Coordinates of C-alpha atoms in Angstrom, one line a residue:
Chain A
X1 CA 18.6 -12.6 19.3
X2 CA 16.9 -16.0 19.8
X3 CA 13.2 -16.4 19.3
X4 CA 12.7 -16.9 23.1
X5 CA 14.6 -13.7 23.9
X6 CA 12.6 -11.9 21.2
X7 CA 9.3 -13.2 22.6
X8 CA 10.3 -12.2 26.2
X9 CA 11.2 -8.7 25.0
X10 CA 8.0 -8.3 23.1
X11 CA 6.0 -9.5 26.2
X12 CA 7.6 -6.7 28.3
X13 CA 6.8 -4.2 25.6
X14 CA 3.3 -5.5 24.9
X15 CA 1.1 -2.9 26.6
X16 CA 3.0 0.0 25.1
X17 CA 3.1 -1.7 21.7
X18 CA -0.7 -2.1 21.8
X19 CA -1.1 1.6 22.7
X20 CA 1.1 2.5 19.7
X21 CA -0.8 0.2 17.4
X22 CA -4.0 1.9 18.6
X23 CA -2.6 5.3 17.7
X24 CA -1.3 4.1 14.3
X25 CA -4.8 2.6 13.5
X26 CA -6.8 5.7 14.6
X27 CA -7.9 4.1 17.8
X28 CA -9.7 1.3 16.0
X29 CA -9.3 -1.6 18.4
X30 CA -9.8 -4.6 16.1
X31 CA -7.5 -3.1 13.5
X32 CA -4.9 -2.4 16.2
X33 CA -5.0 -6.0 17.4
X34 CA -4.7 -7.3 13.8
X35 CA -1.7 -5.0 13.1
X36 CA 0.0 -5.9 16.4
X37 CA -0.4 -9.6 15.6
X38 CA 0.9 -9.1 12.0
X39 CA 3.9 -7.2 13.4
X40 CA 4.7 -9.9 15.9
X41 CA 4.5 -12.5 13.1
X42 CA 7.0 -10.4 11.0
X43 CA 9.4 -10.2 14.0
X44 CA 9.2 -13.8 15.1
X45 CA 9.4 -15.2 11.5
X46 CA 12.5 -13.1 10.8
X47 CA 10.9 -11.0 8.1
X48 CA 11.8 -8.0 10.3
X49 CA 15.2 -8.4 11.9
X50 CA 16.5 -6.5 14.9
X51 CA 20.1 -5.5 14.0
X52 CA 20.9 -3.5 17.1
X53 CA 21.3 -0.2 15.2
X54 CA 18.5 1.4 17.4
X55 CA 16.9 0.4 20.6
X56 CA 14.6 -2.6 20.7
X57 CA 11.5 -0.4 21.4
X58 CA 12.4 2.0 18.5
X59 CA 12.7 -1.0 16.1
X60 CA 9.6 -2.7 17.3
X61 CA 7.5 0.5 17.1
X62 CA 8.9 1.1 13.6
X63 CA 7.7 -2.4 12.5
X64 CA 4.3 -1.7 14.0
X65 CA 4.0 1.6 12.2
X66 CA 5.0 0.2 8.8
X67 CA 2.6 -2.7 9.3
X68 CA -0.3 -0.3 10.1
X69 CA 0.6 1.7 6.9
X70 CA 0.5 -1.5 4.9
X71 CA -2.9 -2.5 6.4
X72 CA -4.3 1.0 5.6
X73 CA -3.0 0.7 2.0
X74 CA -4.5 -2.8 1.6
X75 CA -7.8 -1.6 2.9
X76 CA -7.8 1.3 0.5
X77 CA -7.0 -1.0 -2.4
X78 CA -9.7 -3.4 -1.3
X79 CA -12.3 -0.6 -1.6
X80 CA -11.3 0.0 -5.2
X81 CA -10.3 -3.5 -6.4
X82 CA -12.6 -6.4 -5.7
X83 CA -9.7 -8.8 -6.6
X84 CA -7.7 -7.8 -3.5
X85 CA -10.7 -8.7 -1.4
X86 CA -10.7 -12.1 -3.0
X87 CA -7.1 -12.5 -2.2
X88 CA -6.8 -11.1 1.3
X89 CA -10.3 -11.7 2.5
X90 CA -13.1 -9.2 3.4
X91 CA -12.1 -6.1 5.3
X92 CA -14.1 -5.6 8.5
X93 CA -13.8 -1.9 8.3
X94 CA -17.4 -0.9 8.2
X95 CA -20.1 -1.0 10.8
X96 CA -17.7 -0.7 13.7
X97 CA -18.5 1.3 16.8
X98 CA -16.9 4.8 17.1
X99 CA -13.3 4.2 18.2
X100 CA -13.4 6.7 20.9
X101 CA -16.6 5.4 22.5
X102 CA -15.4 1.8 22.2
X103 CA -12.2 2.4 24.0
X104 CA -12.6 5.2 26.3
X105 CA -15.5 5.3 28.7
X106 CA -14.8 8.6 30.4
X107 CA -15.9 11.8 28.7
X108 CA -12.5 13.4 28.9
X109 CA -10.6 10.5 27.3
X110 CA -13.3 10.0 24.6
X111 CA -12.9 13.7 23.7
X112 CA -9.1 13.3 23.7
X113 CA -9.3 10.3 21.3
X114 CA -11.7 12.2 19.0
X115 CA -9.5 15.3 19.1
X116 CA -6.4 13.2 18.3
X117 CA -8.1 11.6 15.4
X118 CA -8.6 15.0 13.8
X119 CA -4.9 15.9 14.0
X120 CA -2.5 15.4 11.1
X121 CA -0.8 12.0 11.3
X122 CA 2.7 13.3 12.2
X123 CA 1.5 15.6 15.0
X124 CA -0.6 12.7 16.4
X125 CA 2.3 10.3 16.3
X126 CA 4.7 12.7 18.0
X127 CA 2.1 13.6 20.7
X128 CA 1.3 10.0 21.3
X129 CA 5.0 9.0 21.7
X130 CA 5.7 11.8 24.0
X131 CA 2.6 11.8 26.2
X132 CA 1.3 8.3 26.0
X133 CA 4.6 6.4 25.7
X134 CA 6.7 8.8 27.8
X135 CA 9.4 9.2 25.2
X136 CA 11.5 12.3 24.8
X137 CA 11.0 14.4 21.6
X138 CA 14.5 13.2 20.4
X139 CA 13.5 9.5 20.9
X140 CA 10.2 10.1 19.0
X141 CA 12.1 11.8 16.2
X142 CA 14.5 8.8 16.0
X143 CA 11.6 6.4 15.9
X144 CA 9.7 8.3 13.2
X145 CA 12.9 8.8 11.2
X146 CA 12.6 12.6 11.1
X147 CA 14.9 15.4 12.2
X148 CA 14.7 16.6 15.8
X149 CA 13.7 20.1 14.7
X150 CA 10.9 18.7 12.6
X151 CA 9.7 16.6 15.5
X152 CA 9.7 19.7 17.8
X153 CA 7.7 21.6 15.3
X154 CA 5.1 18.8 15.1
X155 CA 5.1 18.6 18.9
X156 CA 4.4 22.3 19.4
X157 CA 1.8 22.6 16.6
X158 CA 0.1 19.4 17.6
X159 CA -0.1 20.5 21.2
X160 CA -1.6 23.8 20.2
X161 CA -4.1 22.2 17.9
X162 CA -5.0 19.6 20.4
X163 CA -5.6 22.2 23.1
X164 CA -7.9 24.2 20.7
X165 CA -9.8 21.0 19.8
X166 CA -10.3 20.1 23.4
X167 CA -11.6 23.5 24.2
X168 CA -14.2 23.4 21.4
X169 CA -17.7 22.6 22.5
X170 CA -19.0 19.3 21.1
Chain B
X1 CA 3.0 26.7 25.1
X2 CA 2.5 26.9 28.8
X3 CA 3.6 24.1 31.2
X4 CA 0.0 24.1 32.3
X5 CA -1.2 22.7 28.9
X6 CA 1.5 20.1 29.0
X7 CA 0.5 19.0 32.5
X8 CA -3.2 18.8 31.5
X9 CA -2.3 16.8 28.4
X10 CA -0.1 14.5 30.5
X11 CA -3.0 13.8 32.9
X12 CA -5.4 13.2 30.1
X13 CA -3.0 10.8 28.3
X14 CA -2.3 9.0 31.6
X15 CA -6.1 8.6 32.1
X16 CA -6.4 7.2 28.5
X17 CA -3.5 4.8 29.1
X18 CA -5.2 3.7 32.3
X19 CA -8.5 3.1 30.5
X20 CA -6.8 1.1 27.7
X21 CA -4.8 -0.9 30.2
X22 CA -7.6 -1.9 32.6
X23 CA -10.8 -3.9 32.1
X24 CA -9.3 -6.2 29.5
X25 CA -8.4 -3.2 27.2
X26 CA -5.1 -4.6 26.2
X27 CA -5.3 -8.1 24.8
X28 CA -3.2 -10.6 26.7
X29 CA 0.3 -11.2 25.1
X30 CA -0.2 -15.0 25.1
X31 CA -3.6 -14.7 23.3
X32 CA -1.9 -12.6 20.6
X33 CA 0.9 -15.1 20.2
X34 CA -1.6 -18.0 20.2
X35 CA -3.3 -16.6 17.1
X36 CA -0.1 -16.5 15.1
X37 CA -0.4 -20.1 13.9
X38 CA -3.8 -19.3 12.3
X39 CA -2.4 -16.2 10.8
X40 CA 0.5 -18.1 9.3
X41 CA -2.0 -20.5 7.7
X42 CA -4.0 -17.5 6.3
X43 CA -0.8 -15.9 5.0
X44 CA 0.2 -19.1 3.2
X45 CA -3.3 -19.3 1.7
X46 CA -3.1 -15.7 0.5
X47 CA 0.3 -16.5 -1.0
X48 CA -1.1 -19.5 -2.8
X49 CA -4.0 -17.5 -4.1
X50 CA -1.7 -14.7 -5.3
X51 CA 0.4 -17.3 -7.2
X52 CA -2.7 -18.8 -8.6
X53 CA -4.0 -15.5 -9.9
X54 CA -0.6 -14.6 -11.3
X55 CA -0.3 -18.0 -13.0
X56 CA -3.8 -17.6 -14.5
X57 CA -2.9 -14.2 -15.9
X58 CA 0.4 -15.5 -17.3
X59 CA -1.4 -18.5 -18.9
X60 CA -4.0 -16.2 -20.5
X61 CA -1.3 -13.9 -21.9
X62 CA 0.6 -17.0 -23.3
X63 CA -2.6 -18.3 -24.9
X64 CA -3.2 -14.9 -26.6
X65 CA 0.4 -14.8 -27.9
X66 CA 0.2 -18.3 -29.2
X67 CA -3.1 -17.7 -31.0
X68 CA -1.6 -14.6 -32.6
X69 CA 1.4 -16.7 -33.9
X70 CA -0.6 -19.7 -35.0
X71 CA -3.4 -17.9 -36.9
X72 CA -4.2 -19.7 -40.2
X73 CA -2.1 -18.3 -43.1
X74 CA -5.2 -17.6 -45.4
X75 CA -6.5 -15.0 -43.0
X76 CA -3.3 -13.2 -42.8
X77 CA -2.7 -10.2 -45.1
X78 CA 0.0 -10.7 -47.7
X79 CA 2.7 -8.1 -47.9
X80 CA 2.5 -6.1 -51.1
X81 CA 5.6 -4.6 -52.7
X82 CA 4.5 -1.4 -54.4
X83 CA 7.8 -1.1 -56.3
X84 CA 7.2 -4.5 -58.0
X85 CA 3.5 -4.0 -58.8
X86 CA 2.4 -2.7 -62.1
X87 CA -0.9 -1.0 -62.4
X88 CA -2.9 -0.8 -65.5
X89 CA -6.0 1.4 -66.0
X90 CA -9.1 -0.4 -67.3
X91 CA -9.2 2.0 -70.3
X92 CA -5.6 1.2 -71.5
X93 CA -6.9 -0.9 -74.4
X94 CA -8.3 2.3 -76.0
X95 CA -4.8 3.6 -76.5
X96 CA -3.7 0.4 -78.4
X97 CA -3.8 1.1 -82.2
X98 CA -3.6 -1.4 -85.0
X99 CA -0.1 -1.9 -86.4
X100 CA 1.5 -0.3 -83.3
X101 CA 4.0 -3.1 -83.1
X102 CA 5.4 -2.1 -86.5
X103 CA 6.7 1.1 -84.9
X104 CA 8.7 -0.9 -82.4
X105 CA 10.6 -3.2 -84.9
X106 CA 13.1 -2.8 -87.8
X107 CA 11.6 -3.8 -91.2
X108 CA 13.6 -6.5 -93.1
X109 CA 13.5 -6.5 -96.9
X110 CA 14.5 -9.1 -99.4
X111 CA 16.9 -8.3 -102.2
X112 CA 13.9 -7.9 -104.5
X113 CA 12.7 -5.2 -102.2
X114 CA 9.9 -7.3 -100.6
X115 CA 9.1 -6.7 -96.9
X116 CA 9.5 -9.9 -94.9
X117 CA 6.8 -10.8 -92.3

């Protein structure tokens, strides 16, 4: 795939990719923008190559997910080792506004973001892919590299947990 | 789980997607791409710094190893062979008796019966 084709495909997928990056970063907008940019850089520089074994969206979302994990790991190291801060620059993790209030203005959506943040990562990922990205459970399982049955379990448990959290009084 | 829950969640997620999408919620694709050059420069800087730190650590390790090898010989402890060493107690002279050497030699006599020195 030529860099122009790749950029065109990424542009089509951009809004969905940003939504996925938000989910992977716990709805932290600056972190999501950073992760999305780092992911695009990996794809356009050829450090992550699309070999056609899966769909383009599945591949791109996989790259974003791994990049978010790396960013989280680096931030965790940065908290413990001052040397990594010297190498990678200061992390702007502290002092940010609450992710839910920064992104979602309406009460319902703010509550949804807060409830999602309290779910286990796998459940949150499956629910996001199914409800936000409109993927099937099978496609979500493929993207996350887990068995269909496992994805279904995460989906059902996540749905139940999310409903309970949404019904709780603030 | 009831379909009702799914429908409600679908509506809430749709509203969330709408809020992220409108009002400049999603950064423009071209803005994201435009920042890549800066990011490439920053990545190169991080790589250079990492190599610098790794080089510094390697240099320090090499210096320590070199110092250990080139330490002056006088300060180094000499190896002692216990099998070759002979230890004598400071009071050994008390056991030496006069004429003890006569017990370890054969006396030689002349034909006249005199003892040769």
